[in-house]
Amino acid sequence: MSIRDQFPILNQTVYGKPLVYFDNAATTQKPQSVIDTLCHYYTSLNSNIHRGAHHLAVQATEAYEETRREVQAFINARHAHEIVFTRGTTESINLVASSFGQQYLHPGDEVIVSAMEHHSNIVPWQLACQRQGATLRTIPFSDQGILDLQAFQNLLNEHTRIVAVNHVSNTLGTVNPIVDIVNIAHSHGVPVLVDGAQSISHMVVDVQALGCDFYCFSGHKMYAPMGIGVLYGREELLDTLPPYQGGGEMIKDVTFERTTYNELPFRFEAGTPSVGDVLGLHAAIDFMRETGIDTIAAHEKDLTDYATMKMEEIEGLRIIGTAPHKTSVISFLVGNAHPYDVGTLLDKLGIAVRTGHHCTQPIMDRYGIPGTVRASFAIYNTREEVDTFIAALRRIVPMLM
Ligand code: PMP
């Protein structure tokens, strides 16, 4: 079966036009194998894990723990217990901001994030800083959308406790130099959290090669179901953090006087997890491996280069985020038109894009714009769809100028 045929949702019309789904940075569609895995789980395997002595519970537990090992291999973590299942990137970052903050942030300390972060990698740190009396500092970026590493070096000092940056910006598409950032931070003894929400489906991620201390991502942006995500934490650091949520599974012994906590990774997985979605994540990793991450990256680069070239030919259209090293995200504006108007007109032609601030308001403030229109590509998109998109833009742009 062709890659595209594995995604049944794409085979539909919107307002009588074939659907062109270019909102992949928000969430990707799911291949049949992922959908079938969910169906199989609830048809044949559903059971609560870790606690049951019966056949179904044992099978579900094995499948759940097998996925943990699959994720470990997928991102080349040293140990399976460095993989914590969460609801998504947002929860992964909140977990670290909360637990790390409680353990390591004190009045007068500083946390560094970049100025191109998603709100999920800003607000949890603001909350942690407010609670602990620490200060949030930001790494600026250039007009092209490139982080200023000199400014970053200047921000680091003896008060810095952690650096949190995204691997890829969901608005600008910039691929950030994580190895350099980690090396600079580590030379000051400061750990680094990487928000991998926008990188995990586009490139090989090797957490040991990156050298980062935490890596966070969401299943739903990498062909897996919604509601499942991953926190990778380097054992030596993760093991020093206090629990995030209390409840079942995360404990060793509970009395009213005193509770002792479970070992990694269970200490951070309170309550019943979304087992079916974890198995769906396994199927999504299988899909990405079978397709080939290099094949995915090359195809998306081709679409991005092609679309960028065609868009640059359209007068009145301006691309926001022009770093040389980008993933398949193209943010743009048409004259002074509001992004929402562009998005609505494209929608009427069957083309799904995202409009607005993309949960990155500080980026919009940096450029002095209200938002952008964002087209983002995945493995199942085609050059023909890009042609449809370009033809639509050529119709729309004169109407808005
Ligand atoms: N960080 C980045 C860079 C993102 O693009 C997103 C999703 N838009 C998130 C974090 C949050 O991911 P989720 O909503 O899946 O938790």
Short mmCIF file of N, CA and C in Angstrom, two decimals, residues 19 110 185 360 367:
data_model
loop_
_atom_site.label_atom_id
_atom_site.label_comp_id
_atom_site.label_asym_id
_atom_site.label_seq_id
_atom_site.Cartn_x
_atom_site.Cartn_y
_atom_site.Cartn_z
N LEU A 19 -9.41 17.22 0.11
CA LEU A 19 -8.73 17.77 1.30
C LEU A 19 -7.23 17.85 1.07
N GLU A 110 18.20 31.51 38.31
CA GLU A 110 17.71 31.90 36.98
C GLU A 110 17.47 30.67 36.11
N ALA A 185 25.97 25.11 27.80
CA ALA A 185 25.32 25.03 29.12
C ALA A 185 26.10 24.11 30.05
N THR A 360 2.85 30.99 20.34
CA THR A 360 4.19 31.60 20.45
C THR A 360 4.02 33.11 20.37
N TYR A 367 8.33 40.19 15.99
CA TYR A 367 8.21 40.68 14.61
C TYR A 367 7.19 41.81 14.48
#
